[in-house]
Amino acid sequence: MKSPGGQERPSSHARGGAGRRRGRGGASGGPAGLVGVRSYPFAGQFPAPPPASGSLNCPGQARSDTAALAQPPPPPPPPAQTSPGPVKMGAVPNRRLGSVRGVPMSSPPGRRARLSSPGTGRSSSEAREELRRRLLGLIESNRVMIFSKSYCPHSARVKELFSSLGVECNILELDRVDDGANVQEVLSEITNQKTVPNIFVNKVHMGGCDRTFQEAAILGKKVMVLDFVVPSPQGTSWGLGGTCVNVGCVPKKLMHQAALLGQALSDARKFGWEYSQQVKHNWETMTEAIQNHIGSLNWGYRLSLREKAVAYVNSYGEFVEHHKIKATNRKGQETYYTAAKFVLATGERPRYLGIQGDKEYCITSDDLFSLPYCPGKTLVVGASYVALECAGFLAGIGLDVTVMVRSVLLRGFDQEMAEKVGSYMEQHGVKFLRKFVPVMVQQLEKGSPGKLKVVAKSTEGPETIEEVYNTVLLAIGRDSCTRKIGLEKIGVKINEKSGKIPVNDVEQTNVPYVYAVGDILEGKLELTPVAIQAGKLLARRLFAGCLEKCDYVNVPTTVFAPLEYGCCGLSEEKAIEVYKKENLEVYHTLFWPLEWTVASRDNNTCYAKIICNKFDNYRVIGFHVLGPNAGEITQGFAAAMKCGLTKQLLDDTIGIHPTCGEVFTTLEITKSSGLDITQKGC
């Protein structure tokens, strides 16, 4: 991209900011803008954490060269090499070569090859000049040229780095060519560096090992992240890292943990722990600790960007013409940049109801995790996973919580599992108002918290109800931040109804130099790890010559409700729609975690289910578990599903006893059999 001063920089953009702030106005309205970092709000977020990793795991690509390094066998001595030439990354190593992550690496040297002189009749100065010319030729003709020694550990690290980046690079091992000392001496004259490794990228001298690890990951490309958080209607904004880190996955999971600890305190008495003092929860202590942790993550991301030489600009980005954006900071100052490529990673923000009092008095997940006071009696509006997760941990720390549901719980998830999640929450104190929607929110008293009157109307008739709450939390969905970043000025198409951006299978929009990742993609999962994976692979394809595409099939996720629900693959409803019911077999069981037995907690509440395709070797196409640590269980089985998990493979697997995950190795009862699935023991 070019700034007004003429400095070239590419651009990127996403939500984020310089730290959590409440009550401040933004520099410009609308979402965070163009290319860069993005995180997804709750369950499963270019990356999460925001800066892209310097380690990209593509195999190194082999490249032939007319002047190849001599490959000496055991005695007799190897023939001398007549000119310096690079080792081919990815070449099959000989007996003297080892391997680290696919990179041919030399074992400690024995007999070394020598570089024969350029010509017997030449003077020393002529030979030296010829050597210099040939070395410069290697530097000029290779994208990445590494001058190394086969036994040097620092050289090994650099070779491993470029291999993991999937970057074609050529290596000249100075201890394996004739007159390597002279080669290193001439290199020293060229670079003013006396040690190896000595690395060149795009003809530019990068330096040695440490410098390369800072610079080589971006392969000479200039990168900028434009990052800006438009404050919520309540004035909340946050630091670098996107939704997941600041107002999503991370604080949500930590508050979920706070609620689980409350339950553990209750269980502890049955396990012999005696305590007489009254135990109570302190909201301010919890939020301060969580915000301190998030602040450390924000700072870590800033440092990581700096280490990768990525320019970070806390400004709101908007396209003004092709390849050109306007960046507006909090003070309203405008700067213009140009770039060859752009990545949109702007994510989504919570949706409001559009009724009287919603933006004035209601909060969303943007505000909850840094709320400076305990929310008190709370109405959660919505039935999404965000709604149920927030309602769950608020109830878990002892608050009076009601969930107002317009239609079904967890739309898009398996509905049998969704209803079990809701049933467990109801049994543990969360109240549900079904088939109602708010039509007005009125402030009765100011305060921290104050008092709000909510008027709601039935979705099935004329009935209305009123109730007073301290806090109203809206969790009714999220809107893509794509409408106020100038996409229409460069012709990027969006879905006018949803704001989502259609892309092809390589995350490319209809404008060839504009790409998009994360929640703003049409028809893709709105999950943090999905955005991270897509962004990482996009960078590899654009700049490292890789071809791998993001696989959006069989992506695991977990709803961190009081009783966690993990899933991977198809819901039962979707499986029936795709494969027809008669072609499926569903195996299921209730189970009782051993940890719950002594504590006398609910028997026959946890539930496991797999959906199998009978005509594809009973391949598992849907995996569902409701129970403690469901996220940990699901992550492991998701890898198995990627490998083509079948019912027989589960049966052949020996379970770890006593664990919750082992129930999937002993599933016997099918839904079609109608047999009882209640459990009598652990």
XYZ file of C-alpha atoms in Angstrom, residues 146-491:
346
model
C 20.612 -20.381 1.696
C 24.355 -20.703 2.220
C 24.688 -23.243 4.993
C 26.850 -25.870 6.666
C 25.452 -29.347 7.011
C 26.298 -29.710 10.704
C 25.251 -26.217 11.840
C 22.191 -26.302 14.162
C 21.250 -22.721 13.252
C 21.293 -23.663 9.585
C 19.098 -26.652 10.401
C 16.514 -24.363 12.045
C 16.385 -22.116 8.994
C 16.012 -25.019 6.586
C 13.227 -26.425 8.728
C 11.486 -23.038 8.723
C 11.442 -22.735 4.949
C 10.319 -26.323 4.579
C 7.409 -25.725 6.953
C 6.530 -22.628 4.943
C 6.317 -24.764 1.845
C 8.744 -22.419 0.130
C 11.023 -23.576 -2.658
C 14.554 -22.813 -1.532
C 17.998 -23.826 -2.723
C 20.874 -24.611 -0.393
C 24.628 -24.610 -0.833
C 26.361 -26.541 1.952
C 29.757 -24.833 2.269
C 31.336 -27.803 4.055
C 30.489 -30.004 1.067
C 32.016 -28.011 -1.748
C 35.642 -27.631 -2.661
C 37.254 -24.499 -1.224
C 34.222 -23.697 0.954
C 36.344 -21.365 3.077
C 36.918 -19.136 0.049
C 33.206 -19.233 -0.764
C 32.384 -18.091 2.767
C 35.019 -15.372 2.573
C 33.564 -13.988 -0.659
C 30.078 -14.173 0.861
C 31.387 -12.166 3.794
C 32.581 -9.465 1.394
C 29.141 -9.415 -0.280
C 27.044 -9.387 2.921
C 29.357 -8.238 5.725
C 28.255 -11.387 7.568
C 30.931 -13.916 8.555
C 28.696 -16.730 9.798
C 26.196 -19.202 8.379
C 23.391 -19.561 7.653
C 23.480 -16.701 5.156
C 20.072 -16.212 3.589
C 18.751 -14.278 0.608
C 15.056 -13.879 -0.201
C 14.052 -12.297 -3.496
C 17.721 -11.238 -3.981
C 17.635 -9.353 -0.670
C 20.084 -10.359 2.060
C 17.997 -11.371 5.081
C 20.872 -12.138 7.440
C 21.315 -15.170 9.645
C 19.047 -17.428 11.669
C 17.421 -14.932 14.048
C 16.781 -12.302 11.412
C 15.340 -14.877 9.068
C 12.844 -16.087 11.633
C 11.578 -12.531 11.929
C 11.456 -11.720 8.232
C 11.272 -14.842 6.088
C 7.774 -15.809 7.189
C 6.312 -12.972 5.179
C 8.542 -13.800 2.205
C 9.392 -10.217 1.495
C 5.730 -9.152 1.342
C 4.684 -5.958 3.080
C 1.591 -6.488 5.200
C -0.691 -4.074 7.003
C -3.550 -4.776 9.400
C -6.241 -2.108 9.613
C -8.036 -2.762 12.867
C -10.832 -0.721 14.405
C -13.693 -1.335 16.845
C -16.761 0.837 16.540
C -18.011 1.147 20.147
C -21.266 -0.601 21.006
C -24.347 1.540 21.745
C -23.342 1.215 25.408
C -19.865 2.550 24.602
C -17.869 -0.670 24.840
C -14.832 -1.283 22.650
C -11.818 -3.536 23.006
C -8.285 -4.381 21.978
C -6.567 -6.305 19.231
C -7.733 -9.871 18.714
C -11.264 -9.653 17.383
C -14.487 -10.976 18.847
C -13.287 -14.361 20.072
C -10.523 -13.071 22.304
C -12.268 -9.973 23.608
C -16.024 -10.544 23.701
C -16.507 -14.153 22.669
C -14.881 -17.539 23.129
C -12.248 -16.606 25.696
C -14.261 -14.620 28.288
C -17.283 -16.862 27.709
C -15.326 -20.021 28.523
C -13.786 -18.389 31.601
C -17.203 -17.334 32.937
C -18.504 -20.829 32.148
C -15.619 -22.138 34.261
C -16.630 -19.801 37.098
C -20.088 -21.387 37.057
C -18.650 -24.926 36.979
C -16.534 -24.103 40.027
C -19.698 -23.121 41.873
C -21.171 -26.547 41.115
C -17.896 -28.174 42.177
C -18.124 -26.425 45.550
C -21.534 -27.988 46.026
C -20.257 -31.433 45.015
C -17.211 -31.110 47.295
C -19.133 -31.719 50.531
C -20.099 -35.208 49.323
C -16.414 -35.906 48.707
C -15.509 -35.002 52.287
C -14.627 -31.330 52.005
C -15.915 -29.462 55.042
C -16.300 -25.699 55.086
C -18.601 -23.606 57.227
C -18.182 -20.118 55.845
C -20.795 -18.807 53.439
C -19.588 -19.028 49.857
C -20.620 -16.233 47.497
C -19.585 -15.008 44.083
C -18.011 -11.603 43.414
C -18.722 -10.340 39.875
C -16.164 -7.529 40.007
C -13.343 -9.863 41.050
C -14.161 -12.259 38.213
C -14.436 -9.630 35.467
C -11.260 -7.860 36.593
C -9.269 -11.096 36.423
C -10.724 -12.027 33.033
C -10.105 -8.566 31.575
C -6.526 -8.642 32.856
C -5.990 -11.910 31.013
C -7.550 -10.539 27.831
C -5.361 -7.437 28.103
C -2.277 -9.654 28.187
C -3.472 -11.407 25.033
C -4.045 -8.051 23.289
C -0.504 -6.997 24.120
C 0.903 -10.317 22.977
C -0.759 -9.926 19.588
C 0.672 -6.430 19.197
C 4.150 -7.756 19.915
C 3.702 -10.654 17.523
C 2.665 -8.346 14.704
C 5.696 -6.203 15.408
C 7.998 -9.219 15.392
C 6.595 -10.266 12.011
C 7.102 -6.713 10.686
C 3.360 -6.351 10.071
C 2.242 -2.724 10.135
C -0.630 -2.287 12.613
C -2.937 0.687 12.088
C -5.818 1.297 14.505
C -8.079 2.886 11.907
C -11.374 2.197 10.185
C -10.880 1.116 6.564
C -13.103 1.841 3.594
C -12.504 1.250 -0.112
C -12.551 4.432 -2.167
C -11.489 2.947 -5.524
C -9.809 -0.151 -6.885
C -6.722 -1.109 -4.857
C -7.127 1.966 -2.644
C -8.600 2.432 0.818
C -9.173 5.300 3.211
C -8.173 4.712 6.845
C -9.822 6.941 9.460
C -8.498 6.978 13.025
C -10.323 7.940 16.234
C -9.495 11.589 15.752
C -11.049 11.591 12.303
C -7.700 11.869 10.536
C -7.681 10.171 7.129
C -4.833 8.332 5.426
C -4.926 6.541 2.080
C -3.205 3.264 1.237
C -2.934 1.074 -1.826
C -2.271 -2.651 -2.045
C -2.121 -5.442 -4.591
C -4.337 -7.782 -2.550
C -6.901 -7.375 0.219
C -8.379 -9.839 2.695
C -11.712 -8.992 4.294
C -11.989 -10.365 7.820
C -14.409 -7.930 9.421
C -16.663 -10.438 11.161
C -20.040 -9.650 12.700
C -21.606 -7.610 15.491
C -24.689 -8.331 17.635
C -28.100 -7.551 16.175
C -30.668 -5.355 17.940
C -34.437 -5.805 18.025
C -35.420 -2.484 16.477
C -37.913 -1.743 19.255
C -38.318 1.139 21.676
C -35.492 1.184 24.234
C -33.321 -1.612 22.845
C -30.134 0.322 22.060
C -30.674 2.736 24.937
C -31.099 0.184 27.735
C -30.192 -3.325 26.548
C -26.731 -4.863 26.418
C -25.241 -7.572 24.181
C -22.300 -9.932 24.410
C -20.181 -6.940 23.336
C -20.855 -5.422 26.766
C -21.452 -8.320 29.163
C -17.916 -9.574 29.739
C -16.570 -6.202 30.872
C -19.737 -5.038 32.650
C -18.456 -3.153 35.716
C -21.310 -4.335 37.953
C -23.209 -7.569 38.566
C -26.144 -7.710 36.108
C -28.615 -8.947 38.731
C -31.964 -10.328 37.582
C -31.450 -10.851 33.875
C -33.638 -11.437 30.846
C -31.779 -13.108 27.976
C -33.556 -12.617 24.668
C -32.778 -15.280 22.085
C -32.228 -19.014 21.727
C -28.821 -19.084 20.003
C -25.804 -20.736 21.566
C -24.687 -17.248 22.676
C -28.002 -16.855 24.526
C -27.887 -20.260 26.213
C -24.214 -20.016 27.124
C -24.656 -16.599 28.740
C -27.858 -17.609 30.494
C -26.124 -20.738 31.749
C -23.137 -19.124 33.406
C -25.194 -16.232 34.806
C -27.501 -18.741 36.477
C -24.465 -20.770 37.526
C -23.066 -17.883 39.583
C -26.403 -17.529 41.350
C -28.403 -14.947 39.363
C -32.118 -15.022 38.541
C -32.174 -15.703 34.788
C -35.014 -15.944 32.262
C -34.604 -16.860 28.587
C -37.204 -15.497 26.150
C -37.453 -17.726 23.075
C -39.241 -16.786 19.851
C -39.244 -20.265 18.286
C -36.764 -23.166 18.690
C -33.584 -23.558 20.689
C -30.246 -23.720 18.882
C -31.563 -23.417 15.339
C -29.329 -25.354 12.951
C -28.172 -27.798 15.629
C -29.596 -31.262 16.249
C -33.001 -30.532 17.790
C -33.087 -33.575 20.052
C -29.819 -32.415 21.582
C -31.012 -28.792 21.730
C -34.097 -29.742 23.719
C -31.989 -31.787 26.124
C -29.747 -28.735 26.672
C -32.808 -26.591 27.433
C -34.377 -29.220 29.681
C -31.226 -29.475 31.801
C -31.077 -25.694 32.160
C -34.725 -25.565 33.262
C -34.116 -28.281 35.845
C -31.276 -26.171 37.231
C -33.089 -22.909 37.710
C -33.175 -21.138 34.329
C -36.714 -20.042 33.415
C -37.878 -20.154 29.792
C -40.559 -17.954 28.223
C -41.403 -19.679 24.944
C -43.126 -18.146 21.924
C -42.715 -14.549 23.133
C -40.817 -11.563 21.727
C -40.123 -8.188 23.397
C -41.950 -5.169 21.969
C -40.738 -2.480 24.369
C -38.033 -1.881 26.977
C -38.614 0.978 29.423
C -36.253 2.267 32.087
C -37.892 2.493 35.525
C -34.798 3.314 37.578
C -31.227 4.256 36.771
C -28.476 2.390 38.541
C -25.763 -0.231 38.344
C -27.849 -2.162 37.656
C -31.050 -0.189 37.263
C -34.569 -1.460 36.683
C -36.114 -2.116 33.266
C -39.682 -2.986 32.389
C -40.023 -5.360 29.449
C -43.271 -5.740 27.534
C -43.456 -8.902 25.403
C -46.018 -10.238 22.963
C -46.925 -13.803 22.137
C -45.991 -15.103 18.682
C -49.163 -17.228 18.643
C -51.821 -14.738 19.663
C -52.644 -11.332 21.173
C -51.360 -12.116 24.680
C -48.845 -9.669 26.190
C -46.843 -9.932 29.405
C -44.786 -7.496 31.500
C -41.885 -8.110 33.873
C -39.187 -6.051 35.588
C -35.491 -6.977 35.242
C -32.175 -5.408 36.181
C -30.522 -6.280 32.864
C -31.758 -7.234 29.402
C -29.201 -9.132 27.308
C -29.924 -9.432 23.583
C -28.563 -12.532 21.826
C -30.774 -12.782 18.743
C -28.100 -13.126 16.092
C -25.304 -11.165 14.467
C -24.966 -8.995 11.350
C -22.009 -9.096 8.955
C -19.830 -5.983 8.970
C -19.724 -5.567 5.191
C -22.111 -2.736 4.333
C -20.044 0.319 5.304
C -16.585 -0.490 4.006
C -17.002 0.683 0.403
C -17.363 -2.713 -1.252
C -19.869 -1.270 -3.725
C -17.199 1.130 -4.987
C -15.034 -1.718 -6.245
C -17.856 -4.070 -7.224
